[in-house]
Amino acid sequence: MTHSNRHPSVNENKLVKRLLRETGKAISDYQMIEEGDRVMVCLSGGKDSYGLLDILLTLRERAPIQFDLIAVNLDQKQPGFPEHVLPDYLRARGVPFHIENQDTYSTVKRLIPEGKTTCSLCSRLRRGILYRVARELGANKIALGHHRNDILATFFLNLFYGGRLKAMPPKLVSDNGEHIVIRPLAYVQEKDLIAYAKLRDFPIIPCNLCGSQENLKRQEINRMLEEWNRHFSTRNASVFRALSHVAPSHLMDRDLMDFAGLRPTGLADANGDHAFDAEDYALSAFAADDEDEHESTAAGIQAADLRRSPPGVRRA
């Protein structure tokens, strides 16, 4: 899997298997890719999007279904942006691609005062352009390189600063209602993508639009998650698991649960009130986070377990 002639180490082989397994499982769990899909992979030149494209190329070779991949980069006309890097890389890999040239750099610099965070406007401009490009290219799926750490950080940003339980879903409909946006790396930890980028020697292009500027609140959240990871080994895994184990009846959202209409049924309900019971916080829930856990399932993921669409069911 490496670009050098040396054989990958045991740990490198484990890393590759883990990435393929976790990405294949996320795709399968959320049925992200189906027969005949045309998937537009958004390639920024960073480690995450390189990793996403590379892993999807491998999974496509092993998948029991047929789907197309096309890489798309938005050249925002940042000063000093190395325009040749991505085309050279994609041609060498034999990947169909499209480079969209749009001077969003000047727009952001004109509208955002010096020293202010530019990420929000930059993201909105990028999103609108990429939706249009997906339509023009005939892509029905848009794949983004967000990983597990991004999802956790987004959850805590919304919790601490937005007063809502909201994260970054692995799959959803685009803002304009025309496409399905997927995040195949949803189960993947950032540290594995960092290691994979080094292993594969990707030609990383830094974002210089704002000096690699990042929202300060997100930086704060990321530091908190890193601290937890060092001192409480299962805490981040626990929060991540909670995002897919939601009990609306035990929260307070009246739009999700008809609290006003609740009436006793006279029947026992396992999901009823347990206010007087001792809580059971089983650590076994985090076993899948162990890189060696379920190693025997790796062979079963070689086909990525991508599901075929049932007969008569139209793809999203």
mmCIF file of C-alpha atoms in Angstrom:
data_model
loop_
_atom_site.group_PDB
_atom_site.id
_atom_site.type_symbol
_atom_site.label_atom_id
_atom_site.label_comp_id
_atom_site.label_asym_id
_atom_site.label_seq_id
_atom_site.Cartn_x
_atom_site.Cartn_y
_atom_site.Cartn_z
ATOM 1 C CA MET A 1 0.000 0.000 0.000
ATOM 2 C CA THR A 2 2.971 2.328 0.328
ATOM 3 C CA HIS A 3 4.735 4.133 -2.518
ATOM 4 C CA SER A 4 8.143 2.744 -1.521
ATOM 5 C CA ASN A 5 9.547 -0.708 -2.279
ATOM 6 C CA ARG A 6 9.708 -1.774 1.361
ATOM 7 C CA HIS A 7 7.100 -4.097 2.810
ATOM 8 C CA PRO A 8 4.601 -2.457 5.183
ATOM 9 C CA SER A 9 5.032 -3.269 8.863
ATOM 10 C CA VAL A 10 2.533 -5.211 10.951
ATOM 11 C CA ASN A 11 1.218 -1.963 12.443
ATOM 12 C CA GLU A 12 0.872 -0.416 8.984
ATOM 13 C CA ASN A 13 -1.090 -3.428 7.766
ATOM 14 C CA LYS A 14 -3.341 -3.146 10.819
ATOM 15 C CA LEU A 15 -3.862 0.537 10.094
ATOM 16 C CA VAL A 16 -4.912 -0.133 6.497
ATOM 17 C CA LYS A 17 -7.244 -2.984 7.523
ATOM 18 C CA ARG A 18 -8.785 -0.837 10.242
ATOM 19 C CA LEU A 19 -9.444 2.068 7.870
ATOM 20 C CA LEU A 20 -11.019 -0.193 5.257
ATOM 21 C CA ARG A 21 -13.075 -1.982 7.892
ATOM 22 C CA GLU A 22 -14.385 1.164 9.577
ATOM 23 C CA THR A 23 -15.131 2.950 6.298
ATOM 24 C CA GLY A 24 -16.811 -0.127 4.841
ATOM 25 C CA LYS A 25 -18.926 -0.520 7.977
ATOM 26 C CA ALA A 26 -20.055 3.121 7.932
ATOM 27 C CA ILE A 27 -20.987 2.829 4.244
ATOM 28 C CA SER A 28 -22.926 -0.348 4.979
ATOM 29 C CA ASP A 29 -24.619 0.882 8.176
ATOM 30 C CA TYR A 30 -26.000 3.992 6.461
ATOM 31 C CA GLN A 31 -26.265 2.561 2.923
ATOM 32 C CA MET A 32 -24.198 5.468 1.647
ATOM 33 C CA ILE A 33 -23.273 3.968 -1.733
ATOM 34 C CA GLU A 34 -25.530 1.851 -3.935
ATOM 35 C CA GLU A 35 -25.514 0.217 -7.327
ATOM 36 C CA GLY A 36 -25.005 2.706 -10.155
ATOM 37 C CA ASP A 37 -24.154 5.696 -7.960
ATOM 38 C CA ARG A 38 -21.931 8.460 -9.282
ATOM 39 C CA VAL A 39 -20.005 9.742 -6.279
ATOM 40 C CA MET A 40 -18.323 13.144 -6.349
ATOM 41 C CA VAL A 41 -15.389 13.044 -3.925
ATOM 42 C CA CYS A 42 -14.526 16.543 -2.706
ATOM 43 C CA LEU A 43 -10.736 16.792 -2.691
ATOM 44 C CA SER A 44 -9.181 19.759 -0.887
ATOM 45 C CA GLY A 45 -5.581 18.584 -0.841
ATOM 46 C CA GLY A 46 -5.664 17.856 2.903
ATOM 47 C CA LYS A 47 -5.004 14.527 4.608
ATOM 48 C CA ASP A 48 -8.690 13.723 5.176
ATOM 49 C CA SER A 49 -9.882 14.107 1.587
ATOM 50 C CA TYR A 50 -6.817 12.301 0.202
ATOM 51 C CA GLY A 51 -7.494 9.447 2.621
ATOM 52 C CA LEU A 52 -11.177 9.376 1.668
ATOM 53 C CA LEU A 53 -10.457 9.099 -2.059
ATOM 54 C CA ASP A 54 -7.728 6.498 -1.576
ATOM 55 C CA ILE A 55 -9.895 4.284 0.651
ATOM 56 C CA LEU A 56 -12.925 4.558 -1.659
ATOM 57 C CA LEU A 57 -10.775 3.525 -4.624
ATOM 58 C CA THR A 58 -9.701 0.396 -2.745
ATOM 59 C CA LEU A 59 -13.211 -0.429 -1.576
ATOM 60 C CA ARG A 60 -14.586 0.016 -5.093
ATOM 61 C CA GLU A 61 -12.191 -2.675 -6.335
ATOM 62 C CA ARG A 62 -13.559 -5.103 -3.731
ATOM 63 C CA ALA A 63 -17.237 -4.102 -3.754
ATOM 64 C CA PRO A 64 -19.953 -6.409 -5.147
ATOM 65 C CA ILE A 65 -21.598 -3.422 -6.847
ATOM 66 C CA GLN A 66 -20.666 -0.951 -9.563
ATOM 67 C CA PHE A 67 -20.324 2.768 -8.846
ATOM 68 C CA ASP A 68 -18.331 5.655 -10.291
ATOM 69 C CA LEU A 69 -15.973 8.043 -8.525
ATOM 70 C CA ILE A 70 -15.009 11.503 -9.747
ATOM 71 C CA ALA A 71 -12.696 13.754 -7.747
ATOM 72 C CA VAL A 72 -13.501 17.471 -7.622
ATOM 73 C CA ASN A 73 -11.316 20.276 -6.331
ATOM 74 C CA LEU A 74 -12.403 23.862 -5.882
ATOM 75 C CA ASP A 75 -9.474 26.144 -6.729
ATOM 76 C CA GLN A 76 -10.320 29.246 -4.672
ATOM 77 C CA LYS A 77 -7.461 31.253 -6.193
ATOM 78 C CA GLN A 78 -5.491 31.489 -3.002
ATOM 79 C CA PRO A 79 -2.151 33.236 -3.569
ATOM 80 C CA GLY A 80 0.587 30.672 -4.037
ATOM 81 C CA PHE A 81 -1.807 27.722 -4.452
ATOM 82 C CA PRO A 82 0.134 24.956 -6.304
ATOM 83 C CA GLU A 83 -2.323 24.336 -9.143
ATOM 84 C CA HIS A 84 -0.392 21.393 -10.595
ATOM 85 C CA VAL A 85 -0.302 19.179 -7.479
ATOM 86 C CA LEU A 86 -3.802 17.708 -7.534
ATOM 87 C CA PRO A 87 -4.092 17.228 -11.330
ATOM 88 C CA ASP A 88 -0.683 15.533 -11.391
ATOM 89 C CA TYR A 89 -1.628 13.236 -8.503
ATOM 90 C CA LEU A 90 -5.046 12.332 -9.956
ATOM 91 C CA ARG A 91 -3.674 11.649 -13.433
ATOM 92 C CA ALA A 92 -1.032 9.392 -11.920
ATOM 93 C CA ARG A 93 -3.749 7.479 -10.055
ATOM 94 C CA GLY A 94 -5.973 7.296 -13.137
ATOM 95 C CA VAL A 95 -8.850 9.035 -11.346
ATOM 96 C CA PRO A 96 -11.361 11.106 -13.356
ATOM 97 C CA PHE A 97 -11.404 14.640 -11.980
ATOM 98 C CA HIS A 98 -12.683 18.170 -12.402
ATOM 99 C CA ILE A 99 -11.002 21.354 -11.167
ATOM 100 C CA GLU A 100 -13.498 24.167 -10.536
ATOM 101 C CA ASN A 101 -11.907 27.618 -10.657
ATOM 102 C CA GLN A 102 -13.736 30.200 -8.529
ATOM 103 C CA ASP A 103 -12.129 33.220 -6.866
ATOM 104 C CA THR A 104 -13.809 32.871 -3.467
ATOM 105 C CA TYR A 105 -10.573 34.069 -1.854
ATOM 106 C CA SER A 106 -11.152 37.668 -3.001
ATOM 107 C CA THR A 107 -14.802 37.517 -1.967
ATOM 108 C CA VAL A 108 -13.972 36.354 1.553
ATOM 109 C CA LYS A 109 -11.183 38.893 1.974
ATOM 110 C CA ARG A 110 -13.473 41.697 0.776
ATOM 111 C CA LEU A 111 -16.412 40.823 3.024
ATOM 112 C CA ILE A 112 -14.711 39.687 6.245
ATOM 113 C CA PRO A 113 -12.826 42.309 8.316
ATOM 114 C CA GLU A 114 -9.143 41.633 8.945
ATOM 115 C CA GLY A 115 -8.635 39.368 11.942
ATOM 116 C CA LYS A 116 -12.180 37.965 11.925
ATOM 117 C CA THR A 117 -12.944 34.287 11.355
ATOM 118 C CA THR A 118 -13.484 33.530 7.664
ATOM 119 C CA CYS A 119 -14.391 29.827 7.957
ATOM 120 C CA SER A 120 -18.181 30.273 7.969
ATOM 121 C CA LEU A 121 -18.433 32.388 4.809
ATOM 122 C CA CYS A 122 -15.781 30.327 3.031
ATOM 123 C CA SER A 123 -17.730 27.145 3.830
ATOM 124 C CA ARG A 124 -21.031 28.569 2.551
ATOM 125 C CA LEU A 125 -19.472 29.726 -0.704
ATOM 126 C CA ARG A 126 -17.771 26.362 -1.231
ATOM 127 C CA ARG A 127 -20.961 24.438 -0.521
ATOM 128 C CA GLY A 128 -23.031 26.330 -3.087
ATOM 129 C CA ILE A 129 -20.385 25.918 -5.781
ATOM 130 C CA LEU A 130 -19.914 22.202 -5.116
ATOM 131 C CA TYR A 131 -23.671 21.561 -5.287
ATOM 132 C CA ARG A 132 -23.748 23.198 -8.710
ATOM 133 C CA VAL A 133 -20.735 21.217 -9.891
ATOM 134 C CA ALA A 134 -22.314 17.952 -8.686
ATOM 135 C CA ARG A 135 -25.413 18.747 -10.755
ATOM 136 C CA GLU A 136 -23.327 19.539 -13.833
ATOM 137 C CA LEU A 137 -21.291 16.340 -13.458
ATOM 138 C CA GLY A 138 -24.375 14.169 -12.925
ATOM 139 C CA ALA A 139 -23.263 13.071 -9.450
ATOM 140 C CA ASN A 140 -26.042 11.930 -7.108
ATOM 141 C CA LYS A 141 -23.766 11.509 -4.070
ATOM 142 C CA ILE A 142 -21.292 14.035 -2.630
ATOM 143 C CA ALA A 143 -18.599 12.483 -0.423
ATOM 144 C CA LEU A 144 -16.888 14.634 2.223
ATOM 145 C CA GLY A 145 -13.816 13.773 4.301
ATOM 146 C CA HIS A 146 -15.181 14.526 7.787
ATOM 147 C CA HIS A 147 -14.133 11.934 10.373
ATOM 148 C CA ARG A 148 -15.164 10.864 13.864
ATOM 149 C CA ASN A 149 -13.306 13.701 15.592
ATOM 150 C CA ASP A 150 -15.114 16.255 13.377
ATOM 151 C CA ILE A 151 -18.468 14.742 14.337
ATOM 152 C CA LEU A 152 -17.668 14.825 18.062
ATOM 153 C CA ALA A 153 -16.386 18.401 17.893
ATOM 154 C CA THR A 154 -19.508 19.538 16.039
ATOM 155 C CA PHE A 155 -21.702 17.873 18.665
ATOM 156 C CA PHE A 156 -19.999 19.699 21.526
ATOM 157 C CA LEU A 157 -19.968 23.014 19.660
ATOM 158 C CA ASN A 158 -23.746 22.759 19.307
ATOM 159 C CA LEU A 159 -24.149 21.566 22.904
ATOM 160 C CA PHE A 160 -21.941 24.191 24.570
ATOM 161 C CA TYR A 161 -22.581 27.192 22.323
ATOM 162 C CA GLY A 162 -25.824 26.469 20.465
ATOM 163 C CA GLY A 163 -27.966 24.893 23.179
ATOM 164 C CA ARG A 164 -29.016 21.962 20.973
ATOM 165 C CA LEU A 165 -28.286 18.259 20.544
ATOM 166 C CA LYS A 166 -26.990 18.245 16.998
ATOM 167 C CA ALA A 167 -23.925 16.772 15.323
ATOM 168 C CA MET A 168 -22.696 16.038 11.789
ATOM 169 C CA PRO A 169 -24.639 13.064 10.343
ATOM 170 C CA PRO A 170 -22.962 10.392 8.199
ATOM 171 C CA LYS A 171 -25.635 10.875 5.531
ATOM 172 C CA LEU A 172 -28.170 13.607 4.763
ATOM 173 C CA VAL A 173 -29.863 15.473 1.933
ATOM 174 C CA SER A 174 -27.988 18.516 0.623
ATOM 175 C CA ASP A 175 -29.238 22.002 1.453
ATOM 176 C CA ASN A 176 -30.648 22.432 -2.053
ATOM 177 C CA GLY A 177 -32.456 19.084 -1.887
ATOM 178 C CA GLU A 178 -30.774 17.734 -5.027
ATOM 179 C CA HIS A 179 -28.097 15.384 -3.688
ATOM 180 C CA ILE A 180 -27.188 13.006 -0.890
ATOM 181 C CA VAL A 181 -24.152 14.108 1.134
ATOM 182 C CA ILE A 182 -22.169 11.244 2.651
ATOM 183 C CA ARG A 183 -19.302 11.033 5.137
ATOM 184 C CA PRO A 184 -17.753 7.577 4.685
ATOM 185 C CA LEU A 185 -15.008 8.327 7.252
ATOM 186 C CA ALA A 186 -17.570 8.864 10.029
ATOM 187 C CA TYR A 187 -16.183 5.974 12.124
ATOM 188 C CA VAL A 188 -12.507 6.795 11.486
ATOM 189 C CA GLN A 189 -10.314 8.536 14.068
ATOM 190 C CA GLU A 190 -8.211 11.469 12.933
ATOM 191 C CA LYS A 191 -5.003 9.955 14.296
ATOM 192 C CA ASP A 192 -5.403 7.064 11.857
ATOM 193 C CA LEU A 193 -5.825 9.453 8.920
ATOM 194 C CA ILE A 194 -2.659 11.304 9.976
ATOM 195 C CA ALA A 195 -0.748 8.029 10.052
ATOM 196 C CA TYR A 196 -2.268 6.931 6.736
ATOM 197 C CA ALA A 197 -1.289 10.186 5.021
ATOM 198 C CA LYS A 198 2.310 9.601 6.089
ATOM 199 C CA LEU A 199 2.191 5.974 4.993
ATOM 200 C CA ARG A 200 0.806 6.835 1.558
ATOM 201 C CA ASP A 201 2.943 9.967 1.206
ATOM 202 C CA PHE A 202 0.075 12.143 -0.018
ATOM 203 C CA PRO A 203 1.150 15.509 -1.519
ATOM 204 C CA ILE A 204 -0.575 17.611 1.150
ATOM 205 C CA ILE A 205 -1.578 21.172 0.245
ATOM 206 C CA PRO A 206 -2.064 23.466 3.280
ATOM 207 C CA CYS A 207 -4.999 25.887 3.367
ATOM 208 C CA ASN A 208 -3.501 29.388 3.169
ATOM 209 C CA LEU A 209 -6.748 31.291 2.707
ATOM 210 C CA CYS A 210 -6.632 32.437 6.289
ATOM 211 C CA GLY A 211 -3.279 31.197 7.500
ATOM 212 C CA SER A 212 -4.814 27.796 8.328
ATOM 213 C CA GLN A 213 -7.225 29.780 10.489
ATOM 214 C CA GLU A 214 -9.707 27.721 12.440
ATOM 215 C CA ASN A 215 -12.651 28.746 14.532
ATOM 216 C CA LEU A 216 -11.342 29.353 18.064
ATOM 217 C CA LYS A 217 -14.286 27.559 19.674
ATOM 218 C CA ARG A 218 -13.593 24.447 17.588
ATOM 219 C CA GLN A 219 -9.932 24.597 18.633
ATOM 220 C CA GLU A 220 -11.061 24.715 22.258
ATOM 221 C CA ILE A 221 -13.332 21.692 21.779
ATOM 222 C CA ASN A 222 -10.584 19.732 20.019
ATOM 223 C CA ARG A 223 -8.210 20.408 22.898
ATOM 224 C CA MET A 224 -10.848 19.158 25.329
ATOM 225 C CA LEU A 225 -11.318 15.946 23.315
ATOM 226 C CA GLU A 226 -7.549 15.382 23.159
ATOM 227 C CA GLU A 227 -7.298 15.861 26.920
ATOM 228 C CA TRP A 228 -10.103 13.381 27.514
ATOM 229 C CA ASN A 229 -8.442 10.887 25.190
ATOM 230 C CA ARG A 230 -5.237 11.084 27.225
ATOM 231 C CA HIS A 231 -6.822 10.760 30.661
ATOM 232 C CA PHE A 232 -10.151 8.964 30.103
ATOM 233 C CA SER A 233 -9.612 6.350 27.403
ATOM 234 C CA THR A 234 -13.269 5.460 26.788
ATOM 235 C CA ARG A 235 -14.962 8.846 27.215
ATOM 236 C CA ASN A 236 -14.865 9.988 23.578
ATOM 237 C CA ALA A 237 -15.972 6.546 22.432
ATOM 238 C CA SER A 238 -18.872 6.715 24.868
ATOM 239 C CA VAL A 239 -20.063 10.085 23.567
ATOM 240 C CA PHE A 240 -19.701 8.940 19.969
ATOM 241 C CA ARG A 241 -21.717 5.799 20.665
ATOM 242 C CA ALA A 242 -24.426 7.903 22.323
ATOM 243 C CA LEU A 243 -25.023 9.756 19.042
ATOM 244 C CA SER A 244 -26.503 6.566 17.582
ATOM 245 C CA HIS A 245 -28.242 5.380 20.765
ATOM 246 C CA VAL A 246 -30.810 8.115 21.381
ATOM 247 C CA ALA A 247 -33.829 7.742 23.679
ATOM 248 C CA PRO A 248 -36.240 10.621 22.820
ATOM 249 C CA SER A 249 -38.620 9.543 25.599
ATOM 250 C CA HIS A 250 -35.893 10.283 28.129
ATOM 251 C CA LEU A 251 -35.031 13.738 26.827
ATOM 252 C CA MET A 252 -37.197 16.882 26.725
ATOM 253 C CA ASP A 253 -37.927 17.638 23.071
ATOM 254 C CA ARG A 254 -41.722 17.934 22.683
ATOM 255 C CA ASP A 255 -41.399 17.744 18.899
ATOM 256 C CA LEU A 256 -39.825 14.285 19.140
ATOM 257 C CA MET A 257 -41.953 12.969 21.982
ATOM 258 C CA ASP A 258 -45.639 13.621 22.691
ATOM 259 C CA PHE A 259 -45.256 14.246 26.413
ATOM 260 C CA ALA A 260 -48.612 16.043 26.600
ATOM 261 C CA GLY A 261 -50.382 13.013 25.164
ATOM 262 C CA LEU A 262 -48.799 10.420 27.455
ATOM 263 C CA ARG A 263 -51.334 8.178 29.187
ATOM 264 C CA PRO A 264 -50.865 5.041 31.313
ATOM 265 C CA THR A 265 -51.495 1.863 29.306
ATOM 266 C CA GLY A 266 -51.605 -0.621 32.152
ATOM 267 C CA LEU A 267 -48.852 -2.587 30.396
ATOM 268 C CA ALA A 268 -45.249 -2.976 31.489
ATOM 269 C CA ASP A 269 -42.850 -0.942 29.373
ATOM 270 C CA ALA A 270 -39.125 -1.688 29.327
ATOM 271 C CA ASN A 271 -38.542 1.889 28.148
ATOM 272 C CA GLY A 272 -40.565 3.389 30.966
ATOM 273 C CA ASP A 273 -39.286 5.391 33.924
ATOM 274 C CA HIS A 274 -36.311 3.949 35.831
ATOM 275 C CA ALA A 275 -35.626 6.965 38.012
ATOM 276 C CA PHE A 276 -35.111 4.854 41.120
ATOM 277 C CA ASP A 277 -32.881 2.239 39.460
ATOM 278 C CA ALA A 278 -29.096 2.230 39.588
ATOM 279 C CA GLU A 279 -27.671 3.087 36.180
ATOM 280 C CA ASP A 280 -25.621 0.447 34.398
ATOM 281 C CA TYR A 281 -22.692 2.015 32.536
ATOM 282 C CA ALA A 282 -21.236 -1.023 30.786
ATOM 283 C CA LEU A 283 -17.727 -0.525 29.436
ATOM 284 C CA SER A 284 -18.281 -3.376 26.988
ATOM 285 C CA ALA A 285 -19.933 -0.801 24.751
ATOM 286 C CA PHE A 286 -16.499 0.522 23.849
ATOM 287 C CA ALA A 287 -14.855 -2.781 22.920
ATOM 288 C CA ALA A 288 -15.097 -1.985 19.203
ATOM 289 C CA ASP A 289 -12.763 0.953 19.755
ATOM 290 C CA ASP A 290 -9.878 -1.437 20.420
ATOM 291 C CA GLU A 291 -7.863 -1.625 17.217
ATOM 292 C CA ASP A 292 -7.352 -5.373 17.662
ATOM 293 C CA GLU A 293 -10.965 -6.108 18.591
ATOM 294 C CA HIS A 294 -12.959 -8.033 15.988
ATOM 295 C CA GLU A 295 -9.830 -8.421 13.851
ATOM 296 C CA SER A 296 -11.388 -11.580 12.462
ATOM 297 C CA THR A 297 -14.115 -9.490 10.800
ATOM 298 C CA ALA A 298 -11.609 -7.730 8.538
ATOM 299 C CA ALA A 299 -11.920 -10.379 5.851
ATOM 300 C CA GLY A 300 -15.657 -9.855 5.755
ATOM 301 C CA ILE A 301 -15.178 -6.205 4.995
ATOM 302 C CA GLN A 302 -13.011 -6.829 1.957
ATOM 303 C CA ALA A 303 -16.106 -6.484 -0.193
ATOM 304 C CA ALA A 304 -17.055 -3.372 1.851
ATOM 305 C CA ASP A 305 -20.477 -4.959 2.352
ATOM 306 C CA LEU A 306 -22.025 -2.315 0.110
ATOM 307 C CA ARG A 307 -25.680 -3.181 -0.214
ATOM 308 C CA ARG A 308 -27.543 -3.460 -3.470
ATOM 309 C CA SER A 309 -30.730 -1.448 -3.823
ATOM 310 C CA PRO A 310 -33.816 -3.673 -3.430
ATOM 311 C CA PRO A 311 -35.736 -4.211 -6.689
ATOM 312 C CA GLY A 312 -38.172 -1.417 -7.394
ATOM 313 C CA VAL A 313 -36.649 0.966 -4.862
ATOM 314 C CA ARG A 314 -35.427 4.228 -6.375
ATOM 315 C CA ARG A 315 -32.029 5.456 -5.197
ATOM 316 C CA ALA A 316 -31.918 8.735 -3.312
#
